[in-house]
């Protein structure tokens, strides 16, 4: 019996990513088997936590205080974990995480490349606490900021502190949070409202989901603090309909907080009243836009309105309203507790604090990452993400969702902050970082975003609705081989009009993916239009595969991977692809160990 | 009975979407007569409720299959070739995206990002996520549902 | 309050939009979705102008922009004309066969790239005036349906609506004549529904649907004689004439 401690804590990640890989089975099995195991004499606490970030390698099981982290754990591994690690303190090598940058197995996940560069503020509790336990939250300084605000601070002092911290809205536009609160506090119309935008819609971003699922109380605490500072007694959480677990956990946390006196009338005896209500979103990307979101809460179609009168003056039901996104709210309690100066020292000038990024796409380590503002993009992709899957050539990253842009590999030193990304023609957005390699076609990606927006535009104004449709038509033509040189000019010219003339932020930013890909990848557009070639092998009309005779070693791997038997050739002889049978799936291209499969242009003239 | 679903909410306009979502959950779509009952209960024009029901993607006016397969086409899934999974599904089930199989078992929908990007490509069948999908896995997954359904 | 439009000073009231001030002073700002007496909709985007509030210049849509003290407005700049041209181009691609859009395109000298003209002409440009008119009347028979590029105006389920009274207000406010209203043998057909027309008791011409007269009657709480607008005006005019004669 290796009795290193009389108390142990086992944390099983039950975020959506790990749940999808059956982590709940692991949790239940651990719980059940530990209860009946007579050999266990240490006190064991087992918790289902929120997301640990590294979802692709889940389910994640962490054992404290030994600081052992197991990845890709299945229910089948539970017996072994109990027998070896819990009872005998042995490490199971097989379940450790292999760090491709350090080229070794890692025992404590905090030593892994993915984690060691991170600095967690918004995600500080996630993965460490049971989201359904308010006690866990309290144990980690939960509601201390609220206590401080209600009993030691005047509303204006709270606003001063938030303003001084330099916190900017983490939802996209990056508007200074303190300024928003201050403006709203000056209007004397009541009731005022506080809203949490939990309608995370940017494809490729899931940090808000993770916070709502993994640490609901921090959002509640942030919102109450805002309510106190602007004199509002009512808040709404607008949560995406698809995020069922997030909603359930938020609902549970709100009920519990109300029971313990943190919500409702006379909060913890302070005399201040504040309560929260959850509203389910209906599945509309445009409802991430604040005026559309408010229209949706009111029971209307989620169409944005012109914001010449801002929502801090006339927002929900035409009353003064502060709306912030999930990640912004999660930053409030630590700022109040540790002070603006502490927050200000993290990040860079004008861009204080951290930002959560969802690092996804063709990168080895995919998941949620929280890093100080100003961290270089290359650090995120290569030091934390450990580079590109299969070590393929890196091409670009797309940031900021459909409103953002594509940044080519030449600009990998760009610091990740609001100002630097805007200068590149992209934007921070909600923090999606999508890594693309040589098999991603930049024209097709632009087309993809236009298709997305053509469905997600509310359709209210001409420039957005018809403009996006037109850009989609043009891009479809180009990717299918019908492009003409004038098309690039039309896209650029029209893009500028859509950006200036559209009614809301969705339309005003919609051309970004098109304009940035033209700016940085004009040669790919030209290749499609002039040479009828998609060098990424994505646009099937403009792709043929052939095998380079000089380098083919006749290993037969391509032949084995071809689903339609289009490849012929005997072992150790040069293989040949029959163009008429080939369906251009690209299996041979990625499978070839010698890079002998090459991509050619269109088989037919257009 | 859906009237109970409707009456769970106070008759205020702001609950229109919530009521529609509850009915969607119960019946897998919004039957026309219930759309009319909602309008009546909330004292709204039918055209308003209809406008709302056709605006939000969470709501459908057509019945859905017993199992709704959502194929995520968020950016992360898209660049990891979600299209090939979709195509395989449609080929095996012999339907188009947005349609339901004749036996009423499966519906296939293409959806925008479901926030499980690290597991891309992802499909969602009712409430269960299938991460790191490949087109080779499609048949097996579908068969497992067929089996459950015949054993019921 | 005083505002400056194209260099000249005008008087406006608090709460007025830029478009309202411009219209009152006969300053032309093109638009398709604005109608006097209706709240600005901001949908068609043609009424873009440049404003300067002291801080910086920005492009706004006049029909929804509330005026402020010391506002300076320019209704025509090179940028604005370029944008209007693009907007008209987009409308022309949607409604290539619509004569109102064609006229606009001619005025702005726009030729659309042949390859991108939408094959199916859609006369409706989704300005939303018809929906607003129907709402104002209190009938609410039509609404905006769907979203994104599939957005359209229709009755629920595209079926004849029991709320529709066939008054034709929607067709009357439509800037592109997109709403089909047919009249044949005392029957008016609109939004897939037939309505019986009523004859004017004076001139004998069909002039309104029975449903709309009943609707108005119910609203006013009284039944009026069935007299068409033309005859009403005529009788009013003759009454005037008589009183005029009596004075002298």
Tab-separated table of N, CA and C in Angstrom, chain A residues 16-17 20 22 55-56 203-206 209 236 240-241 243-244 247 277 280-284 286-287 296-302 317 360-363 366 389 434-436 440 444-445 448-449 452 455-456 458, chain B residues 9 13-19 21-22 25 44 48 51-53 55-59 70 73-76 78-81 83 110-120 124 127-132 135-136:
chain	number	residue	atom	x	y	z
A	16	UNK	N	-18.352	18.395	-23.095
A	16	UNK	CA	-19.001	17.794	-24.254
A	16	UNK	C	-18.037	16.938	-25.068
A	17	UNK	N	-16.806	17.398	-25.211
A	17	UNK	CA	-15.844	16.653	-26.000
A	17	UNK	C	-15.579	15.286	-25.415
A	20	UNK	N	-18.518	12.898	-25.461
A	20	UNK	CA	-18.678	12.270	-26.768
A	20	UNK	C	-17.782	11.043	-26.879
A	22	UNK	N	-17.325	9.034	-24.433
A	22	UNK	CA	-17.823	8.153	-23.357
A	22	UNK	C	-17.172	8.359	-21.997
A	55	UNK	N	-9.623	18.331	-25.902
A	55	UNK	CA	-10.750	17.424	-26.102
A	55	UNK	C	-10.429	16.234	-26.980
A	56	UNK	N	-9.545	16.447	-27.952
A	56	UNK	CA	-9.305	15.372	-28.897
A	56	UNK	C	-8.654	14.163	-28.223
A	203	UNK	N	-18.534	29.342	-36.249
A	203	UNK	CA	-18.109	27.960	-36.447
A	203	UNK	C	-16.636	27.813	-36.088
A	204	UNK	N	-16.325	26.835	-35.287
A	204	UNK	CA	-14.939	26.624	-34.886
A	204	UNK	C	-14.618	27.193	-33.526
A	205	UNK	N	-15.611	27.711	-32.816
A	205	UNK	CA	-15.352	28.271	-31.494
A	205	UNK	C	-16.294	27.628	-30.474
A	206	UNK	N	-15.742	27.221	-29.336
A	206	UNK	CA	-16.616	26.602	-28.332
A	206	UNK	C	-16.209	26.936	-26.900
A	209	UNK	N	-19.340	27.715	-24.628
A	209	UNK	CA	-19.980	26.469	-24.237
A	209	UNK	C	-19.240	25.849	-23.054
A	236	UNK	N	-30.728	38.277	-18.114
A	236	UNK	CA	-31.123	37.154	-18.965
A	236	UNK	C	-29.882	36.485	-19.518
A	240	UNK	N	-27.593	29.182	-26.650
A	240	UNK	CA	-27.862	28.434	-27.875
A	240	UNK	C	-28.656	27.187	-27.586
A	241	UNK	N	-29.641	26.923	-28.419
A	241	UNK	CA	-30.505	25.763	-28.228
A	241	UNK	C	-29.715	24.454	-28.293
A	243	UNK	N	-26.856	23.840	-27.202
A	243	UNK	CA	-25.999	23.607	-26.031
A	243	UNK	C	-26.818	23.140	-24.832
A	244	UNK	N	-27.258	21.903	-24.913
A	244	UNK	CA	-28.161	21.423	-23.883
A	244	UNK	C	-27.489	21.277	-22.512
A	247	UNK	N	-26.994	24.579	-20.874
A	247	UNK	CA	-28.221	25.132	-20.311
A	247	UNK	C	-28.587	24.436	-18.996
A	277	UNK	N	-32.715	34.786	-15.543
A	277	UNK	CA	-33.619	33.902	-16.269
A	277	UNK	C	-32.911	33.427	-17.537
A	280	UNK	N	-33.781	30.285	-24.209
A	280	UNK	CA	-33.161	29.411	-25.203
A	280	UNK	C	-33.084	30.108	-26.556
A	281	UNK	N	-31.936	30.070	-27.181
A	281	UNK	CA	-31.825	30.598	-28.533
A	281	UNK	C	-32.532	29.671	-29.497
A	282	UNK	N	-32.783	30.153	-30.703
A	282	UNK	CA	-33.560	29.345	-31.640
A	282	UNK	C	-32.751	28.754	-32.775
A	283	UNK	N	-31.434	28.926	-32.704
A	283	UNK	CA	-30.628	28.429	-33.813
A	283	UNK	C	-30.545	29.441	-34.930
A	284	UNK	N	-29.953	30.589	-34.640
A	284	UNK	CA	-29.770	31.618	-35.660
A	284	UNK	C	-28.477	32.356	-35.339
A	286	UNK	N	-27.279	34.989	-36.500
A	286	UNK	CA	-27.435	36.442	-36.425
A	286	UNK	C	-27.851	36.886	-35.022
A	287	UNK	N	-28.417	35.977	-34.220
A	287	UNK	CA	-28.817	36.343	-32.856
A	287	UNK	C	-27.615	36.547	-31.939
A	296	UNK	N	-34.910	38.728	-30.165
A	296	UNK	CA	-35.268	37.329	-29.965
A	296	UNK	C	-35.802	37.087	-28.550
A	297	UNK	N	-35.178	37.707	-27.551
A	297	UNK	CA	-35.681	37.564	-26.171
A	297	UNK	C	-37.100	38.122	-26.058
A	298	UNK	N	-37.353	39.205	-26.794
A	298	UNK	CA	-38.678	39.824	-26.724
A	298	UNK	C	-39.754	38.993	-27.424
A	299	UNK	N	-39.329	37.947	-28.119
A	299	UNK	CA	-40.304	37.099	-28.802
A	299	UNK	C	-40.505	37.485	-30.250
A	300	UNK	N	-39.530	38.224	-30.801
A	300	UNK	CA	-39.617	38.603	-32.196
A	300	UNK	C	-38.625	37.811	-33.027
A	301	UNK	N	-38.766	37.976	-34.331
A	301	UNK	CA	-37.785	37.416	-35.242
A	301	UNK	C	-36.449	38.116	-34.963
A	302	UNK	N	-35.347	37.365	-35.017
A	302	UNK	CA	-34.057	37.949	-34.651
A	302	UNK	C	-33.440	38.796	-35.740
A	317	UNK	N	-36.488	45.634	-24.517
A	317	UNK	CA	-37.758	46.356	-24.296
A	317	UNK	C	-37.530	47.870	-24.192
A	360	UNK	N	-8.331	24.695	-33.594
A	360	UNK	CA	-8.898	23.526	-34.278
A	360	UNK	C	-8.411	23.457	-35.724
A	361	UNK	N	-8.838	22.457	-36.417
A	361	UNK	CA	-8.444	22.290	-37.811
A	361	UNK	C	-7.317	21.292	-37.941
A	362	UNK	N	-6.357	21.622	-38.819
A	362	UNK	CA	-5.312	20.647	-39.142
A	362	UNK	C	-4.113	20.771	-38.203
A	363	UNK	N	-4.384	20.865	-36.911
A	363	UNK	CA	-3.304	21.018	-35.953
A	363	UNK	C	-3.302	19.804	-35.016
A	366	UNK	N	-5.735	19.819	-30.715
A	366	UNK	CA	-6.888	20.703	-30.874
A	366	UNK	C	-7.556	20.857	-29.519
A	389	UNK	N	-0.898	18.439	-38.382
A	389	UNK	CA	-1.122	16.998	-38.430
A	389	UNK	C	-0.287	16.398	-39.558
A	434	UNK	N	-8.561	28.552	-36.726
A	434	UNK	CA	-8.675	27.345	-37.531
A	434	UNK	C	-7.433	27.204	-38.397
A	435	UNK	N	-6.702	26.147	-38.126
A	435	UNK	CA	-5.408	25.953	-38.791
A	435	UNK	C	-5.618	25.199	-40.102
A	436	UNK	N	-4.989	25.722	-41.155
A	436	UNK	CA	-5.168	25.107	-42.467
A	436	UNK	C	-3.827	24.697	-43.056
A	440	UNK	N	-6.002	22.570	-47.812
A	440	UNK	CA	-7.163	23.457	-47.689
A	440	UNK	C	-7.107	24.469	-48.827
A	444	UNK	N	-12.098	27.940	-51.812
A	444	UNK	CA	-13.226	27.144	-51.349
A	444	UNK	C	-13.620	27.552	-49.933
A	445	UNK	N	-12.625	27.921	-49.114
A	445	UNK	CA	-12.933	28.371	-47.750
A	445	UNK	C	-13.751	29.669	-47.805
A	448	UNK	N	-17.125	28.688	-48.727
A	448	UNK	CA	-17.774	28.057	-47.575
A	448	UNK	C	-18.394	29.106	-46.639
A	449	UNK	N	-17.609	30.152	-46.350
A	449	UNK	CA	-18.137	31.183	-45.439
A	449	UNK	C	-19.306	31.933	-46.056
A	452	UNK	N	-22.293	29.748	-45.681
A	452	UNK	CA	-22.721	29.827	-44.283
A	452	UNK	C	-23.542	31.095	-44.051
A	455	UNK	N	-27.085	31.565	-45.510
A	455	UNK	CA	-28.161	30.956	-44.724
A	455	UNK	C	-28.378	31.687	-43.414
A	456	UNK	N	-27.313	32.257	-42.892
A	456	UNK	CA	-27.403	32.823	-41.550
A	456	UNK	C	-27.681	34.328	-41.523
A	458	UNK	N	-29.917	37.457	-41.696
A	458	UNK	CA	-31.356	37.477	-41.400
A	458	UNK	C	-32.138	37.777	-42.668
B	9	UNK	N	-46.664	28.066	-20.017
B	9	UNK	CA	-46.076	29.405	-20.065
B	9	UNK	C	-47.149	30.476	-19.890
B	13	UNK	N	-45.997	37.309	-25.204
B	13	UNK	CA	-45.359	37.118	-26.500
B	13	UNK	C	-43.939	36.562	-26.391
B	14	UNK	N	-43.226	36.976	-25.339
B	14	UNK	CA	-41.822	36.584	-25.258
B	14	UNK	C	-41.621	35.085	-25.107
B	15	UNK	N	-42.677	34.347	-24.807
B	15	UNK	CA	-42.517	32.904	-24.664
B	15	UNK	C	-42.828	32.128	-25.940
B	16	UNK	N	-43.110	32.858	-27.041
B	16	UNK	CA	-43.465	32.172	-28.286
B	16	UNK	C	-42.416	31.135	-28.680
B	17	UNK	N	-41.170	31.572	-28.713
B	17	UNK	CA	-40.097	30.681	-29.157
B	17	UNK	C	-39.966	29.470	-28.232
B	18	UNK	N	-40.056	29.721	-26.936
B	18	UNK	CA	-39.917	28.625	-25.968
B	18	UNK	C	-41.025	27.590	-26.171
B	19	UNK	N	-42.243	28.060	-26.399
B	19	UNK	CA	-43.357	27.122	-26.606
B	19	UNK	C	-43.132	26.326	-27.886
B	21	UNK	N	-40.362	25.614	-29.263
B	21	UNK	CA	-39.274	24.651	-29.057
B	21	UNK	C	-39.747	23.425	-28.290
B	22	UNK	N	-40.614	23.643	-27.300
B	22	UNK	CA	-41.142	22.507	-26.548
B	22	UNK	C	-41.978	21.600	-27.442
B	25	UNK	N	-39.736	19.637	-29.681
B	25	UNK	CA	-39.110	18.529	-28.946
B	25	UNK	C	-40.076	17.352	-28.829
B	44	UNK	N	-51.739	36.420	-30.718
B	44	UNK	CA	-50.878	36.974	-31.756
B	44	UNK	C	-51.444	36.580	-33.119
B	48	UNK	N	-47.432	36.128	-37.472
B	48	UNK	CA	-46.280	36.407	-36.593
B	48	UNK	C	-45.623	35.116	-36.116
B	51	UNK	N	-43.931	33.426	-38.979
B	51	UNK	CA	-42.698	34.126	-39.304
B	51	UNK	C	-41.567	33.665	-38.391
B	52	UNK	N	-41.868	33.572	-37.117
B	52	UNK	CA	-40.885	33.142	-36.120
B	52	UNK	C	-40.469	31.685	-36.367
B	53	UNK	N	-41.455	30.853	-36.624
B	53	UNK	CA	-41.190	29.414	-36.782
B	53	UNK	C	-40.352	29.132	-38.020
B	55	UNK	N	-38.124	31.343	-39.186
B	55	UNK	CA	-36.852	32.070	-39.053
B	55	UNK	C	-35.811	31.237	-38.320
B	56	UNK	N	-36.229	30.554	-37.261
B	56	UNK	CA	-35.271	29.851	-36.408
B	56	UNK	C	-35.056	28.414	-36.865
B	57	UNK	N	-33.786	28.066	-36.941
B	57	UNK	CA	-33.431	26.753	-37.486
B	57	UNK	C	-33.761	25.601	-36.548
B	58	UNK	N	-33.934	25.899	-35.268
B	58	UNK	CA	-34.236	24.837	-34.320
B	58	UNK	C	-35.636	24.268	-34.564
B	59	UNK	N	-36.410	24.981	-35.371
B	59	UNK	CA	-37.801	24.580	-35.579
B	59	UNK	C	-38.002	24.050	-36.999
B	70	UNK	N	-27.461	14.929	-37.356
B	70	UNK	CA	-26.951	16.261	-37.692
B	70	UNK	C	-25.491	16.138	-38.089
B	73	UNK	N	-21.134	20.952	-40.186
B	73	UNK	CA	-20.308	21.518	-41.253
B	73	UNK	C	-19.733	22.861	-40.778
B	74	UNK	N	-19.368	22.896	-39.488
B	74	UNK	CA	-18.626	24.059	-39.002
B	74	UNK	C	-17.262	24.047	-39.679
B	75	UNK	N	-16.527	25.144	-39.545
B	75	UNK	CA	-15.272	25.243	-40.296
B	75	UNK	C	-14.302	24.100	-39.968
B	76	UNK	N	-14.182	23.793	-38.682
B	76	UNK	CA	-13.237	22.756	-38.280
B	76	UNK	C	-13.609	21.429	-38.931
B	78	UNK	N	-15.528	21.143	-41.616
B	78	UNK	CA	-15.500	21.333	-43.076
B	78	UNK	C	-14.116	21.043	-43.639
B	79	UNK	N	-13.088	21.589	-42.993
B	79	UNK	CA	-11.764	21.366	-43.557
B	79	UNK	C	-11.208	19.988	-43.204
B	80	UNK	N	-11.931	19.264	-42.353
B	80	UNK	CA	-11.546	17.868	-42.145
B	80	UNK	C	-12.519	16.963	-42.908
B	81	UNK	N	-13.071	17.505	-43.960
B	81	UNK	CA	-13.835	16.748	-44.945
B	81	UNK	C	-15.161	16.179	-44.448
B	83	UNK	N	-17.887	16.839	-45.680
B	83	UNK	CA	-18.706	16.577	-46.880
B	83	UNK	C	-18.709	15.093	-47.251
B	110	UNK	N	-27.770	19.113	-42.350
B	110	UNK	CA	-26.435	19.704	-42.267
B	110	UNK	C	-26.557	20.900	-41.328
B	111	UNK	N	-25.726	20.942	-40.297
B	111	UNK	CA	-25.831	22.047	-39.347
B	111	UNK	C	-24.515	22.808	-39.250
B	112	UNK	N	-24.622	24.035	-38.820
B	112	UNK	CA	-23.431	24.854	-38.623
B	112	UNK	C	-22.894	24.620	-37.231
B	113	UNK	N	-21.644	24.426	-37.117
B	113	UNK	CA	-20.910	24.222	-35.876
B	113	UNK	C	-21.729	23.876	-34.640
B	114	UNK	N	-21.502	22.689	-34.092
B	114	UNK	CA	-22.168	22.322	-32.847
B	114	UNK	C	-21.215	22.414	-31.669
B	115	UNK	N	-20.082	23.047	-31.873
B	115	UNK	CA	-19.181	23.345	-30.760
B	115	UNK	C	-18.458	22.134	-30.192
B	116	UNK	N	-18.169	21.162	-31.036
B	116	UNK	CA	-17.344	20.045	-30.595
B	116	UNK	C	-16.164	19.944	-31.558
B	117	UNK	N	-15.627	21.119	-31.867
B	117	UNK	CA	-14.658	21.265	-32.960
B	117	UNK	C	-13.396	20.438	-32.793
B	118	UNK	N	-13.012	20.165	-31.543
B	118	UNK	CA	-11.773	19.443	-31.329
B	118	UNK	C	-11.907	17.990	-31.774
B	119	UNK	N	-13.152	17.540	-31.949
B	119	UNK	CA	-13.369	16.151	-32.340
B	119	UNK	C	-13.734	16.032	-33.814
B	120	UNK	N	-13.524	17.108	-34.548
B	120	UNK	CA	-13.961	17.165	-35.938
B	120	UNK	C	-13.379	16.022	-36.763
B	124	UNK	N	-24.006	14.163	-34.993
B	124	UNK	CA	-24.811	14.096	-33.775
B	124	UNK	C	-26.079	13.336	-34.131
B	127	UNK	N	-29.179	12.868	-29.334
B	127	UNK	CA	-28.320	13.611	-28.406
B	127	UNK	C	-26.912	13.045	-28.304
B	128	UNK	N	-26.600	12.060	-29.118
B	128	UNK	CA	-25.291	11.417	-28.979
B	128	UNK	C	-24.287	11.927	-30.034
B	129	UNK	N	-23.106	12.284	-29.530
B	129	UNK	CA	-22.059	12.798	-30.423
B	129	UNK	C	-21.182	11.657	-30.941
B	130	UNK	N	-20.839	11.726	-32.198
B	130	UNK	CA	-19.842	10.812	-32.752
B	130	UNK	C	-18.684	11.648	-33.285
B	131	UNK	N	-17.579	11.629	-32.543
B	131	UNK	CA	-16.433	12.440	-32.928
B	131	UNK	C	-15.484	11.686	-33.836
B	132	UNK	N	-14.566	12.425	-34.445
B	132	UNK	CA	-13.566	11.856	-35.364
B	132	UNK	C	-14.193	10.864	-36.335
B	135	UNK	N	-15.941	8.195	-43.147
B	135	UNK	CA	-17.059	7.667	-43.919
B	135	UNK	C	-17.145	6.152	-43.790
B	136	UNK	N	-16.032	5.522	-43.429
B	136	UNK	CA	-16.058	4.073	-43.237
B	136	UNK	C	-16.923	3.675	-42.034
